[in-house]
Amino acid sequence: MSTLAASFEGVQRLNPNPKWSHVPFFLSQCEKYIEMSERYILRGHVKLAVQAFDCAQGYLSLAKDAELRGRS
């Protein structure tokens, strides 16, 4: 397991029921990992780019779950 995936899985375990108030953090992490993925692609590190993009998708999923739960 990559360090990126382990980092995201740790956040996911800490937030099994994501709250609306966490959405800004999840979105900022998503942006961070998308930017990281772009940098990896430019350097030719496709495998790492995919891992970073997977983390970005995970954070976006947490944000979506929090949004569906609504503001609390």
Coordinates of C-alpha atoms in Angstrom, one line a residue, residues 40-63:
Y40 CA 3.6 13.3 -11.2
I41 CA 2.2 13.1 -14.8
L42 CA 4.5 15.9 -15.9
R43 CA 7.5 14.0 -14.5
G44 CA 6.5 10.8 -16.1
H45 CA 5.5 9.0 -12.9
V46 CA 2.1 7.6 -14.1
K47 CA 1.8 5.0 -11.3
L48 CA 2.2 7.7 -8.6
A49 CA -0.1 10.0 -10.5
V50 CA -2.8 7.3 -10.4
Q51 CA -2.3 6.8 -6.7
A52 CA -2.6 10.5 -6.0
F53 CA -5.7 10.7 -8.2
D54 CA -7.3 7.8 -6.3
C55 CA -6.8 9.7 -3.0
A56 CA -8.4 12.8 -4.6
Q57 CA -11.4 10.7 -5.6
G58 CA -11.6 9.4 -2.0
Y59 CA -11.7 12.9 -0.5
L60 CA -14.3 14.0 -3.1
S61 CA -16.4 11.0 -2.1
L62 CA -16.1 12.0 1.6
A63 CA -17.2 15.5 0.7

